[in-house]
Short mmCIF file of C-alpha atoms and ligand atoms in Angstrom, two decimals:
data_model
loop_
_atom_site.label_atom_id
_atom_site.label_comp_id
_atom_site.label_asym_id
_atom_site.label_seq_id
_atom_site.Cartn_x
_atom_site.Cartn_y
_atom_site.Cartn_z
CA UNK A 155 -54.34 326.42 -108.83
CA UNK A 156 -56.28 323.66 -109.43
CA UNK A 157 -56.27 322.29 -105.98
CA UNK A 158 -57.50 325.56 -104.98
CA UNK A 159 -60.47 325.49 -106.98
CA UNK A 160 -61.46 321.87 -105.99
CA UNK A 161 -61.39 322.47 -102.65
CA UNK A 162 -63.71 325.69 -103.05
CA UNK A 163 -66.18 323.57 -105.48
CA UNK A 164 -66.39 320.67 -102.74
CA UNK A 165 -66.93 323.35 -100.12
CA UNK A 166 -69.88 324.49 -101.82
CA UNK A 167 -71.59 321.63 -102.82
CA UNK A 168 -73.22 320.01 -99.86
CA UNK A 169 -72.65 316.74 -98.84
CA UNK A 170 -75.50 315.42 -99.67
CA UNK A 171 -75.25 316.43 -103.67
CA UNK A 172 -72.22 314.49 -104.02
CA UNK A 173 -74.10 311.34 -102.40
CA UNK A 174 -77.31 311.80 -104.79
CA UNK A 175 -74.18 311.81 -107.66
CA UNK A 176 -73.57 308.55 -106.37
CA UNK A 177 -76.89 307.22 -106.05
CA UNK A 178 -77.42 308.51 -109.71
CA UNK A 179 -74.58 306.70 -110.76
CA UNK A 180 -75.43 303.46 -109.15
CA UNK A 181 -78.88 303.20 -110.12
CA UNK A 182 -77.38 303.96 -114.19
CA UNK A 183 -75.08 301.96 -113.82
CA UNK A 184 -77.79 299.39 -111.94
CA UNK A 185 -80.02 299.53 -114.99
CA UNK A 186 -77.55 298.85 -117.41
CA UNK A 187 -76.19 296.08 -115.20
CA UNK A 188 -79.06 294.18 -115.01
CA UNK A 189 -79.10 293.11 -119.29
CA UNK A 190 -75.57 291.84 -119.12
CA UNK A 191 -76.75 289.82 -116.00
CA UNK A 192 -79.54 288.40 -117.49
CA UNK A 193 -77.36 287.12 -120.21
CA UNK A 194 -74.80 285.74 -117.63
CA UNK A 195 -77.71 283.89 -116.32
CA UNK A 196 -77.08 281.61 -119.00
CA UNK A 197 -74.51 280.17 -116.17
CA UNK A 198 -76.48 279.37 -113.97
CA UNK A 199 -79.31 278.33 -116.52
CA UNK A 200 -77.27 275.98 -117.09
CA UNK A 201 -76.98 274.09 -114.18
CA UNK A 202 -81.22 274.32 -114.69
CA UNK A 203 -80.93 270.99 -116.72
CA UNK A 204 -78.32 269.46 -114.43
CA UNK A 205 -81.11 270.23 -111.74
CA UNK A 206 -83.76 268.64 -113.94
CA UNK A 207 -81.93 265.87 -114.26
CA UNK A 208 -81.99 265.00 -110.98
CA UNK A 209 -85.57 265.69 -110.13
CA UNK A 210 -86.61 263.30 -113.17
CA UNK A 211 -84.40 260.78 -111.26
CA UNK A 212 -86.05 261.46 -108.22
CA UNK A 213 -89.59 261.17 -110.09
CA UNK A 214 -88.70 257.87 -111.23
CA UNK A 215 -87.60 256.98 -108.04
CA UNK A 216 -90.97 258.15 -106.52
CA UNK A 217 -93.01 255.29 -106.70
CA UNK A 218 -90.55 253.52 -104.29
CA UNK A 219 -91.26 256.21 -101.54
CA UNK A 220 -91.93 256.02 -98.34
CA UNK A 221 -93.31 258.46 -96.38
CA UNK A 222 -92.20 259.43 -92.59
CA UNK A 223 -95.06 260.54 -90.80
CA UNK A 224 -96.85 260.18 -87.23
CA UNK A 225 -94.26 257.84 -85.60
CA UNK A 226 -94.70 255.51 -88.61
CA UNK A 227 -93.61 254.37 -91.89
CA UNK A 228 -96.14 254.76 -94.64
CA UNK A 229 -96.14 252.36 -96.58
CA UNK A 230 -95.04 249.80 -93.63
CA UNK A 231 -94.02 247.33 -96.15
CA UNK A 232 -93.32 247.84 -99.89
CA UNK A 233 -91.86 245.53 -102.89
CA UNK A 234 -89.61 246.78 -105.23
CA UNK A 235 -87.25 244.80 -107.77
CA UNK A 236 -83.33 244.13 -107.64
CA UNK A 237 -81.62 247.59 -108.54
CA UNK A 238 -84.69 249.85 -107.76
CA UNK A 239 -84.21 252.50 -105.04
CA UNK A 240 -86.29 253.31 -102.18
CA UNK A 241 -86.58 257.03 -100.88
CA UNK A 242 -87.38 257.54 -97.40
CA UNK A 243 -89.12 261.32 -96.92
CA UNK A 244 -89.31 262.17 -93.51
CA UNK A 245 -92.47 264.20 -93.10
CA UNK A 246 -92.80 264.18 -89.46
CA UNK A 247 -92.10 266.58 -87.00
CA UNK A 248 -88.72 264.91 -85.36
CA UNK A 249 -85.42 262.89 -86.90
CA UNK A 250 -85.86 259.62 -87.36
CA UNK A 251 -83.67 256.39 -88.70
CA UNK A 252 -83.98 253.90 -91.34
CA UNK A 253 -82.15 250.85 -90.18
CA UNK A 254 -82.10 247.79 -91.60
CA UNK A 255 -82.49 245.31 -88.64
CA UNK A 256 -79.55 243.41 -90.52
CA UNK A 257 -77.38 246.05 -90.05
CA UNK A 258 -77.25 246.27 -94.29
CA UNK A 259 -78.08 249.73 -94.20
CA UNK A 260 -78.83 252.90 -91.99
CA UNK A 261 -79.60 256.14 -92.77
CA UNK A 262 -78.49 257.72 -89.28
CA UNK A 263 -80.53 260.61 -87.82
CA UNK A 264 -82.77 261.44 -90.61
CA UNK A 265 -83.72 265.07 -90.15
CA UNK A 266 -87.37 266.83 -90.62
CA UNK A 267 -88.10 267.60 -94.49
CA UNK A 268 -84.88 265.16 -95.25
CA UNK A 269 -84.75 261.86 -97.39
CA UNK A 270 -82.89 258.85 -96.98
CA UNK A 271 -81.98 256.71 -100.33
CA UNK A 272 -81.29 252.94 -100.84
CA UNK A 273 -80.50 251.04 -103.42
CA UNK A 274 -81.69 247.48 -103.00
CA UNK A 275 -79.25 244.98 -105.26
CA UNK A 276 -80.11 241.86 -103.60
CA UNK A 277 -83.07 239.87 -103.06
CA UNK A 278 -85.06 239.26 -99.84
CA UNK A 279 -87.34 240.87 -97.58
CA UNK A 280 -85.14 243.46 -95.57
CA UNK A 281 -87.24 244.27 -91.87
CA UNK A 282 -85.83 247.99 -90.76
CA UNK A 283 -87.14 249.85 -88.08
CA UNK A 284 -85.93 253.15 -86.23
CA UNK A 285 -83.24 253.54 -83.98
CA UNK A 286 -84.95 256.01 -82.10
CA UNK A 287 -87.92 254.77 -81.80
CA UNK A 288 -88.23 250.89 -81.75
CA UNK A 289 -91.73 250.41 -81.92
CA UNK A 290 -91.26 252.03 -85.63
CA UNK A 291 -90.85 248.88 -88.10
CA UNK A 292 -91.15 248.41 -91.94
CA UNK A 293 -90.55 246.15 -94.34
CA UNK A 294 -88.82 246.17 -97.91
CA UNK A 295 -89.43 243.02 -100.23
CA UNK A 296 -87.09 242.88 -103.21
CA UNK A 297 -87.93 241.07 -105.95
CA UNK A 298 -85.53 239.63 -108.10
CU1 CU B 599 -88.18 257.46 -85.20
#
């Protein structure tokens, strides 16, 4: 009995009533959604300071940058102190290496928009250069 009836209401609504049903549904249930997300975002919000963290790092970090650009290394030769890091930001339009011509460290096939970090814990003047392209030298002096 029931059956019967069902199958006589389905048959009369078209197919395109029960779809805007759905469509109703999903946008109600879309708009309701949304305030229970926002409060969830309070995950991922939470990985905002983590985030922070690490870009304050890499601001204090930033004065011992070197930029990547033109087939060069800019600055070509920079000082730092024992325990400071240097941040290699390859702005140019093709990878590039950071090598230390020591063999201390190398950053392998830096790609475009990529950075390269070091940590310098020794003293000295450490000449790198680019595997890829030789005539590409620089120069780290670290200060004890
Ligand atoms: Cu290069």
């Amino acid at each position: 009995m029931n059956r019967t009836r069902r199958v006589s209401a389905s048959r009369r609504l078209p197919a395109w009533i029960g779809a805007m049903a759905l469509v109703l549904a999903a946008c109600s249930s879309a708009t309701t959604t949304p305030l229970p997300t926002a409060v969830s975002t309070a995950g991922p919000a939470s990985g905002a300071p983590a985030s922070a963290g690490a870009s304050a790092a890499a601001a204090g970090a930033a004065a011992n940058a070197v930029t990547i650009k033109n087939f060069a290394f800019n600055a070509a030769s920079l000082s730092v102190k024992v325990g400071q890091t240097v941040i290699w930001t390859n702005a140019d339009t093709t990878p590039h290496t950071v090598t230390a011509d020591d063999g201390s460290f190398d950053s392998g096939h830096v790609a475009v928009g990529s950075t390269f970090q070091q940590t310098f814990t020794k003293a000295g003047t450490f000449a790198y250069h680019c595997n890829i392209h030789p005539s590409m030298k620089g120069t780290i002096t670290v200060d004890a």
